[in-house]
Short mmCIF file of C-alpha atoms in Angstrom, two decimals:
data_model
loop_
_atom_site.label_atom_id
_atom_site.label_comp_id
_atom_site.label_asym_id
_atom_site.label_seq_id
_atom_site.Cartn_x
_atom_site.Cartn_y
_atom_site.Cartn_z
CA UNK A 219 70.28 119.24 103.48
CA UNK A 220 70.62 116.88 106.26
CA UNK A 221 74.52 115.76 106.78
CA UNK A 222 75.57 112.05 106.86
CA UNK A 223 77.98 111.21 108.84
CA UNK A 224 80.63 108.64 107.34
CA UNK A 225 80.48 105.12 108.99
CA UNK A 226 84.11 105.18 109.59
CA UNK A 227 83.32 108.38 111.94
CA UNK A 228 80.53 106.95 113.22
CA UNK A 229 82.31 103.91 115.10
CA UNK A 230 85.14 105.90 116.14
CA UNK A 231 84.58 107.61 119.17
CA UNK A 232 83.46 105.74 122.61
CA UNK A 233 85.28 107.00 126.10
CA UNK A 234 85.45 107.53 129.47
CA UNK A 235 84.56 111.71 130.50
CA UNK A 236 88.32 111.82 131.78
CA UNK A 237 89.60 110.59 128.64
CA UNK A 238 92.22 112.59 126.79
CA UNK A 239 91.08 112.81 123.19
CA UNK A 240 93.68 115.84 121.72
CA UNK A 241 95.10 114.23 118.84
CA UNK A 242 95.53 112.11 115.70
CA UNK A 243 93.67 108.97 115.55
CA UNK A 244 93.63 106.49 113.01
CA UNK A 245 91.08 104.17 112.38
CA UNK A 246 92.70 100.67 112.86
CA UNK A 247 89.95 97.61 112.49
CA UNK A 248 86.61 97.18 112.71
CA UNK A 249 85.10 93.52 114.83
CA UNK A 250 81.63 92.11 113.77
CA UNK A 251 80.58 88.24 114.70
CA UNK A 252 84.30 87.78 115.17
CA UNK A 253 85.36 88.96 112.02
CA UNK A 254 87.70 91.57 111.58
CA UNK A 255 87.49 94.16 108.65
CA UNK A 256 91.12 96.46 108.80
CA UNK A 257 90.80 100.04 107.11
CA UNK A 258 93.98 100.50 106.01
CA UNK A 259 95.09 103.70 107.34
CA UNK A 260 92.44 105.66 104.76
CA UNK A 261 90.64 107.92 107.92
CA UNK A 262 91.94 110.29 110.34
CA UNK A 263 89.90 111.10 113.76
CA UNK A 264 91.88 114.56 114.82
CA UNK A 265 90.57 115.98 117.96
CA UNK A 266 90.94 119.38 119.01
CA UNK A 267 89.60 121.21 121.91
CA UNK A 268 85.72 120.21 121.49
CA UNK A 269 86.32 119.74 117.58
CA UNK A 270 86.43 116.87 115.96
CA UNK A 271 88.00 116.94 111.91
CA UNK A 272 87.56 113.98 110.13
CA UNK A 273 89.96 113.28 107.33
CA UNK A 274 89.80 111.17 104.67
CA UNK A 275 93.13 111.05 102.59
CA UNK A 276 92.83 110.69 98.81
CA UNK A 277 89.53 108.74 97.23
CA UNK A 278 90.40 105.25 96.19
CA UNK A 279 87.72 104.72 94.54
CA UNK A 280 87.92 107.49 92.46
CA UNK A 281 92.04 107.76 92.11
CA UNK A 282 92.63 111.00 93.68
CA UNK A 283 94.76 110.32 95.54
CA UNK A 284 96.90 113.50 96.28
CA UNK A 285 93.44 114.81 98.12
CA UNK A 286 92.32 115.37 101.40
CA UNK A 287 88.50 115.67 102.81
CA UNK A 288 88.03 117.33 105.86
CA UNK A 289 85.12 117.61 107.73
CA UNK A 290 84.68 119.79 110.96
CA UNK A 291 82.04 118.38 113.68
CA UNK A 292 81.59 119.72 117.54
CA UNK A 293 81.72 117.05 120.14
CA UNK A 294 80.95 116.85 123.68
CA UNK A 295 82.02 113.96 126.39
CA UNK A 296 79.09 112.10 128.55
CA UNK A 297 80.29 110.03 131.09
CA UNK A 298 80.96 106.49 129.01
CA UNK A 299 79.22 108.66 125.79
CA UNK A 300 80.31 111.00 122.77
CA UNK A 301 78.15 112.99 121.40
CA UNK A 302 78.73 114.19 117.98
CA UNK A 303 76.77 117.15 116.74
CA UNK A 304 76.98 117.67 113.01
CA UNK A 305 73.85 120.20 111.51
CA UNK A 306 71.11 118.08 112.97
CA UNK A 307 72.40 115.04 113.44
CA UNK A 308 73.51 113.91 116.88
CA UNK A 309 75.32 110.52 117.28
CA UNK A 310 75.82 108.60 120.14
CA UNK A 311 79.08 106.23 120.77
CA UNK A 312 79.64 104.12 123.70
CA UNK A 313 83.05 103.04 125.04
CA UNK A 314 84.16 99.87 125.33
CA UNK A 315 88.00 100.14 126.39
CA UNK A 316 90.30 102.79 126.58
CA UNK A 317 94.76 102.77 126.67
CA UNK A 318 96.68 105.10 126.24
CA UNK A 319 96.86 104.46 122.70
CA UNK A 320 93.84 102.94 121.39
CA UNK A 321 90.13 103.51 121.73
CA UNK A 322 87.31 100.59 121.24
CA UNK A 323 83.50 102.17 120.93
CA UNK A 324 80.67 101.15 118.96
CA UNK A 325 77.25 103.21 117.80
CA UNK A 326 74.25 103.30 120.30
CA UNK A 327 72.53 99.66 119.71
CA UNK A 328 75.31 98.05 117.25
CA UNK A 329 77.15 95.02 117.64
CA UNK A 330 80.17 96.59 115.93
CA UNK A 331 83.31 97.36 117.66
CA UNK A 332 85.60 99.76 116.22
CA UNK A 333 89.38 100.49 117.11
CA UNK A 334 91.22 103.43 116.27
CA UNK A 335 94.98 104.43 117.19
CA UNK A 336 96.99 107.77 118.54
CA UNK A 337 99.51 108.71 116.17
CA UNK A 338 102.50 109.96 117.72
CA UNK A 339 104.22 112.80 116.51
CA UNK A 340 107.07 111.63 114.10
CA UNK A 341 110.74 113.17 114.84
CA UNK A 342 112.95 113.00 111.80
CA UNK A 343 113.40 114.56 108.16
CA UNK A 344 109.96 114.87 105.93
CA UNK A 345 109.60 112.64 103.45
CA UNK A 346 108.81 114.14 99.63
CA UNK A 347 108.00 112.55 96.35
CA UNK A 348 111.31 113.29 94.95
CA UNK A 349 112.83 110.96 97.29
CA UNK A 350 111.13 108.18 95.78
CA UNK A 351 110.31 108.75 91.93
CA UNK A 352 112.16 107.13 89.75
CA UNK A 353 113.75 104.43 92.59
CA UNK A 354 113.30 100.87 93.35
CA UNK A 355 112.97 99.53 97.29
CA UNK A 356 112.27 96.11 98.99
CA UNK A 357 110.12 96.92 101.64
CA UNK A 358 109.93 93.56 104.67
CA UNK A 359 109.13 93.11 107.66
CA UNK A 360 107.73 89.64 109.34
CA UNK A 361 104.09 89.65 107.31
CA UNK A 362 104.49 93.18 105.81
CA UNK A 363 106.49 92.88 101.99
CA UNK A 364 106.40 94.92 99.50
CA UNK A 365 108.84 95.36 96.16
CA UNK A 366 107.93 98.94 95.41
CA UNK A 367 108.76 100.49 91.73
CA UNK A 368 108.41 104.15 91.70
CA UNK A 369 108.26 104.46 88.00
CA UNK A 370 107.48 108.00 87.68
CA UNK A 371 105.85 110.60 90.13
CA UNK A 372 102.21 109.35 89.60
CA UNK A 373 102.98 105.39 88.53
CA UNK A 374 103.81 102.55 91.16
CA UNK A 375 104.97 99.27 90.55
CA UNK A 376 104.62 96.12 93.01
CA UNK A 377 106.14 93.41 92.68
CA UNK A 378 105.57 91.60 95.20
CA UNK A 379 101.89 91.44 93.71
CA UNK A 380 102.24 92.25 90.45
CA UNK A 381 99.60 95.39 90.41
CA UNK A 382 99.93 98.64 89.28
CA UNK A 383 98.28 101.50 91.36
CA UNK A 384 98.83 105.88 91.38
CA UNK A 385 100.66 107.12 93.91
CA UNK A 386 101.28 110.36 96.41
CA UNK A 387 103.05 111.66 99.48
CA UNK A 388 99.75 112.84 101.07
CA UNK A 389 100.83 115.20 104.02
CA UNK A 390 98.61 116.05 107.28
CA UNK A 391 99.68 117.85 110.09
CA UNK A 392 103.23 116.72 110.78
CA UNK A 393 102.51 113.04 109.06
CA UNK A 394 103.82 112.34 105.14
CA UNK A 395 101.83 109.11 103.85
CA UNK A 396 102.69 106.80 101.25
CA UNK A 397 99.69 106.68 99.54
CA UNK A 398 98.39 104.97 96.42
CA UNK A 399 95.16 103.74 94.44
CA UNK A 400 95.48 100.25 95.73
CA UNK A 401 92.93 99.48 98.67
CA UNK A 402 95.39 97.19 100.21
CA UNK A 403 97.63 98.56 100.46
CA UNK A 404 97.98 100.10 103.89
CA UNK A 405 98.87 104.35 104.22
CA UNK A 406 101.72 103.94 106.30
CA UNK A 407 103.67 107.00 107.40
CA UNK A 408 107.09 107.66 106.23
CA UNK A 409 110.20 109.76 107.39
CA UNK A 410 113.28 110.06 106.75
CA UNK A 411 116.56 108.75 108.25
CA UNK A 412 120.23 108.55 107.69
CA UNK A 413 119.04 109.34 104.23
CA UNK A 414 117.13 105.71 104.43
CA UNK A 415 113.32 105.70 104.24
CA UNK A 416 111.69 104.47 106.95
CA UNK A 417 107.97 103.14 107.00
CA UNK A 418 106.28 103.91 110.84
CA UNK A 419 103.93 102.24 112.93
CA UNK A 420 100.77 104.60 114.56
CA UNK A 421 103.07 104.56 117.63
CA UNK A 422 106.24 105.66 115.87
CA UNK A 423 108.09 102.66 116.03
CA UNK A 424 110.28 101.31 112.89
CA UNK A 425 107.88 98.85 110.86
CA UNK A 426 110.12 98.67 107.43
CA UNK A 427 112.73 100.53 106.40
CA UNK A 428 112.79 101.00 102.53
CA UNK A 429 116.30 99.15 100.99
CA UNK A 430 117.40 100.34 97.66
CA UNK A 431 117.51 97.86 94.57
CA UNK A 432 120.60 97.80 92.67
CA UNK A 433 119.90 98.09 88.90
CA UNK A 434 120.89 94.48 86.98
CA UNK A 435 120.26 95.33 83.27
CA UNK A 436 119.25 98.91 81.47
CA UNK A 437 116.97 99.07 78.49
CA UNK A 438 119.69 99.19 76.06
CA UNK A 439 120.08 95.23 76.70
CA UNK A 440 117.08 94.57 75.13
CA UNK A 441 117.21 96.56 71.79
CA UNK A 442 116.69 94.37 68.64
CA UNK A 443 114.60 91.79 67.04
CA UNK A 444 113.73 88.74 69.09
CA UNK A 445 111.84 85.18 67.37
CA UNK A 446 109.91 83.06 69.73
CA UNK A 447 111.06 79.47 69.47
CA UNK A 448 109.79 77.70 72.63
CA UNK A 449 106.94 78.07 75.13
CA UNK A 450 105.71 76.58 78.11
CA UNK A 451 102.95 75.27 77.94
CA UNK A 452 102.82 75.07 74.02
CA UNK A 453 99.92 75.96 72.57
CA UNK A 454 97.91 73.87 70.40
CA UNK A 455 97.78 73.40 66.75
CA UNK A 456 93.99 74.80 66.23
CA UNK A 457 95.07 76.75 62.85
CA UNK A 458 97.86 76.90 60.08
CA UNK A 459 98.89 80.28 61.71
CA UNK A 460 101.88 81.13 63.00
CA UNK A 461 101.36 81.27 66.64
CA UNK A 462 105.06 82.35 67.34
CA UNK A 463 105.19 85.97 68.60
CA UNK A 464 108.15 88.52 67.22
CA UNK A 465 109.09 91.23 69.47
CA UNK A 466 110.85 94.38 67.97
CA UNK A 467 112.13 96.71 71.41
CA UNK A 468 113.62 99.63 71.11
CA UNK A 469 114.47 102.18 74.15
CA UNK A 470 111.26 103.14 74.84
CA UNK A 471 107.95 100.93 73.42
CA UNK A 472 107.54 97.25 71.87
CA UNK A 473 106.19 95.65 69.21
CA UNK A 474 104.53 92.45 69.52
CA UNK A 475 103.84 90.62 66.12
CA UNK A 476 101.46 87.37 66.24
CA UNK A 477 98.73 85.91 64.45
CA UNK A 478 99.16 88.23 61.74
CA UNK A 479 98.74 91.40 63.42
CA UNK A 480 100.97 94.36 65.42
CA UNK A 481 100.71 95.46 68.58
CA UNK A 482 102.36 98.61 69.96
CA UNK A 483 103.26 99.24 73.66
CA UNK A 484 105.17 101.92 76.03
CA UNK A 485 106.98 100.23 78.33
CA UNK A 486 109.36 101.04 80.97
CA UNK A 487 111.86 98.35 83.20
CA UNK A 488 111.70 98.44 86.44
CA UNK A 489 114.15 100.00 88.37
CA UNK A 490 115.96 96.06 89.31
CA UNK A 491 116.02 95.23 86.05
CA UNK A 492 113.73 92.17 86.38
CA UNK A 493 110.02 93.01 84.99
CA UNK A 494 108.67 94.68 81.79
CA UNK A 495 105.62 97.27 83.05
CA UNK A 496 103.37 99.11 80.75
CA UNK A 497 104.08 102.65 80.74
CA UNK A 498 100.37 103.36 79.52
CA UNK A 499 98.71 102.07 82.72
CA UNK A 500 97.45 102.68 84.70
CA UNK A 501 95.82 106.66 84.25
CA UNK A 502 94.03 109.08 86.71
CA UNK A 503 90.82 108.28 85.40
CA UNK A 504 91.64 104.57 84.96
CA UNK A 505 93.82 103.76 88.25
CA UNK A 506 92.85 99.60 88.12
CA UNK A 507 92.88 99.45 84.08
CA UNK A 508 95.93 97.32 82.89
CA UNK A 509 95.21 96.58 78.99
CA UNK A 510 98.71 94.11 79.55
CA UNK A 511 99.74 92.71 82.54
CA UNK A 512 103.67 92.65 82.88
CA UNK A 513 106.57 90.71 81.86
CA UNK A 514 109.16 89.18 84.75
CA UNK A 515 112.71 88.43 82.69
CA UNK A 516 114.03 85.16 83.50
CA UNK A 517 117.10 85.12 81.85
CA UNK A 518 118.99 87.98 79.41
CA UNK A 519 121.86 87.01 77.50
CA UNK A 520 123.75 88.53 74.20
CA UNK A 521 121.34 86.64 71.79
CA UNK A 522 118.50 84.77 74.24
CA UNK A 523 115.61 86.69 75.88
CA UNK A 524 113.19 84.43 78.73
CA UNK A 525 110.48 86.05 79.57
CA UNK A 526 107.42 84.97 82.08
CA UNK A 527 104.24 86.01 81.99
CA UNK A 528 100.79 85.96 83.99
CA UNK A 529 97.50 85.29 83.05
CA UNK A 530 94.74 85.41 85.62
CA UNK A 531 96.95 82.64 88.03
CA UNK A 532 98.15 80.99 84.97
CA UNK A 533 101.75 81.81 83.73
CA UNK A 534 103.62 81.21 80.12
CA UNK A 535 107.40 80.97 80.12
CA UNK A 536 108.37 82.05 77.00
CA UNK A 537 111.68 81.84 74.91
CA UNK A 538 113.24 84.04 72.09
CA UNK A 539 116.41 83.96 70.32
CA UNK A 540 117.95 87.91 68.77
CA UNK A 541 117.31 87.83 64.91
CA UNK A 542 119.42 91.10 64.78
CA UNK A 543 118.98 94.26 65.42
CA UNK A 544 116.69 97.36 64.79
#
C-alpha cells in the first residue's frame, strides 16, 4: 500500500546541509496569499540522527485525545533540500529561512510556507492530571485567556467561551501537554512550579501561569424549589400555557418544569461558583454534543435565584423566587 505522508509533515522540513535538526519541533503556522492558518500545537517534527518521527497528539476529530500517532520516516539533507523517504514515496522540501529556533520550508513547486519551532527542554516538576481535576484556574496573558473548569478527569469547562471539550495530560518525551477536544484551543506545555502551574512557550519561556479560583457558593445553596417570575426579554403570549419554568435542584441533577412537561439534568457547578454545566456532556464518542448549553448565576440569595443563559448569541436573564424546599 503506498504511504501518504500527512500535509502537516509535508511542509515541515526545508534547510540548509549544515543545519542542526536533533530535536523537537512543533509545527507553528502555515502562510498562503498572505494568510496565515496556525496549527495549534497538534504535530510534533522529532528528529533523530537521520530519523524523522512524526507525532500527532490525540485525534480531535475523533476525541481521543489521551493518544499519540507516531510515524517513523528516514531523511537525508541536500544542500537547501530534505529528502524524506517513506516506503516509496520521496518528498522534496526547500528552505526558506533558518534561526536557531524556527525553520520556514515549503514542498517542491508550492506557494505555501510553513513554520515550525524547537522546543526546548522544560526544567521543573511534571505536570499530572491529578493536579488539575477537580480545580478551577484563570489562565491570562496579553491575547491568551482562558477560565479553565476541570470538572472531572475527562470533562473541561471554559468559561471564557462557554464550550465544553475532553481533556488529557498527553506526555512526549520530556513535554506534558494540556490537551483537549477543542481545535482552538492551543496544546501548550505545562510544568510545574512553586506548586503553581505554569503554561510554556516552544522556547520555554513563562506564557500563563494557571491562578486558582476561590470557590463563592457550593451546591447546597441551591437546593429547593424555585418559580420563575420575570424574564428578559419576555416572551410572548402565543398560547394559554404557562410559559413560566419551575426548577426543582437537588445536590446533584435538576428538574426543569415548563409547558407542561419535565426535564431531567446532571449538573455540576463550576469550581467558582458562577455557572451551571451539564454533567452529561460532553462524552468520548460525542466530544462537541451539548444537548443544554450552561447557566452563568447572576445573583444567589436566601430566597432569589438569577440565572443567565445563552442561546446561539442571544441571552435570557431569568428570575426565580424559592417556593420551599425539596
Amino acid at each position: 500500500m503506498r504511504k501518504i505522508i500527512p500535509l502537516f509533515l509535508l511542509i515541515a522540513f526545508g534547510c540548509q546541509s549544515n543545519m542542526k535538526l536533533d530535536g523537537i519541533w512543533e509545527m507553528d503556522y502555515t502562510v498562503n496569499k498572505s494568510k496565515v492558518l496556525y496549527s495549534h500545537g497538534t504535530t510534533l517534527l522529532d528528529f533523530s540522527s537521520d530519523s524523522l518521527f512524526f507525532v500527532q497528539i490525540g485525534n480531535t476529530e475523533s476525541g481521543l485525545i489521551d493518544t499519540i500517532i507516531i510515524e517513523d520516516n528516514y531523511y537525508e539533507v541536500r544542500d537547501s533540500t530534505i529528502r524524506i523517504i517513506a516506503s516509496n514515496d520521496t518528498i522534496n522540501l526547500i528552505f526558506h529561512s533558518i534561526t536557531l529556533d524556527s525553520i520556514a520550508f515549503s514542498i517542491d513547486g508550492s506557494e505555501e510556507i510553513s513554520v515550525a519551532k524547537k522546543l526546548t527542554p522544560l526544567k521543573g516538576v511534571r505536570v499530572n492530571q491529578k493536579d488539575l481535576v477537580g480545580k478551577g484556574f484563570e489562565v491570562l496573558n496579553g491575547e491568551f485567556y482562558h477560565k479553565l473548569d476541570f470538572v472531572n478527569d475527562t470533562i473541561l469547562f471554559d468559561g471564557g467561551y462557554h464550550s465544553f471539550s475532553n481533556w488529557s495530560i498527553t506526555t512526549y518525551k520530556d513535554f506534558d501537554f494540556l490537551n483537549t477536544t477543542d481545535w482552538f484551543f492551543p496544546k501548550i506545555p505545562l510544568i510545574k512550579r512553586n506548586d503553581s502551574i505554569v503554561a510554556l512557550t516552544n522556547k520555554g519561556q513563562d506564557l500563563a501561569t494557571f491562578k486558582s479560583l476561590i470557590a463563592q457558593r457550593t451546591k447546597s445553596e441551591f437546593i429547593g424549589k424555585w418559580l420563575e417570575y420575570d424574564r428578559e426579554p419576555k416572551l410572548p403570549l402565543i398560547s394559554k400555557l404557562d410559559t413560566a419554568q419551575t426548577l426543582y435542584i437537588t445536590t446533584d441533577s435538576i428538574k426543569m418544569q415548563r409547558f407542561g412537561k419535565i426535564r431531567n439534568y446532571v449538573f455540576e457547578l463550576n469550581n467558582e461558583g458562577t455557572v451551571i454545566h451539564f454533567a452529561n456532556t460532553p462524552s468520548p464518542s460525542k466530544p462537541f454534543w451539548n444537548p443544554r448549553t450552561p447557566m452563568e448565576i447572576i445573583e444567589l440569595t436566601s430566597d432569589e435565584l438569577t440565572l443567565l443563559e445563552r442561546h446561539r448569541g442571544d441571552s435570557t436573564i431569568i428570575k426565580y423566587k424559592k417556593a420551599g424546599n425539596i
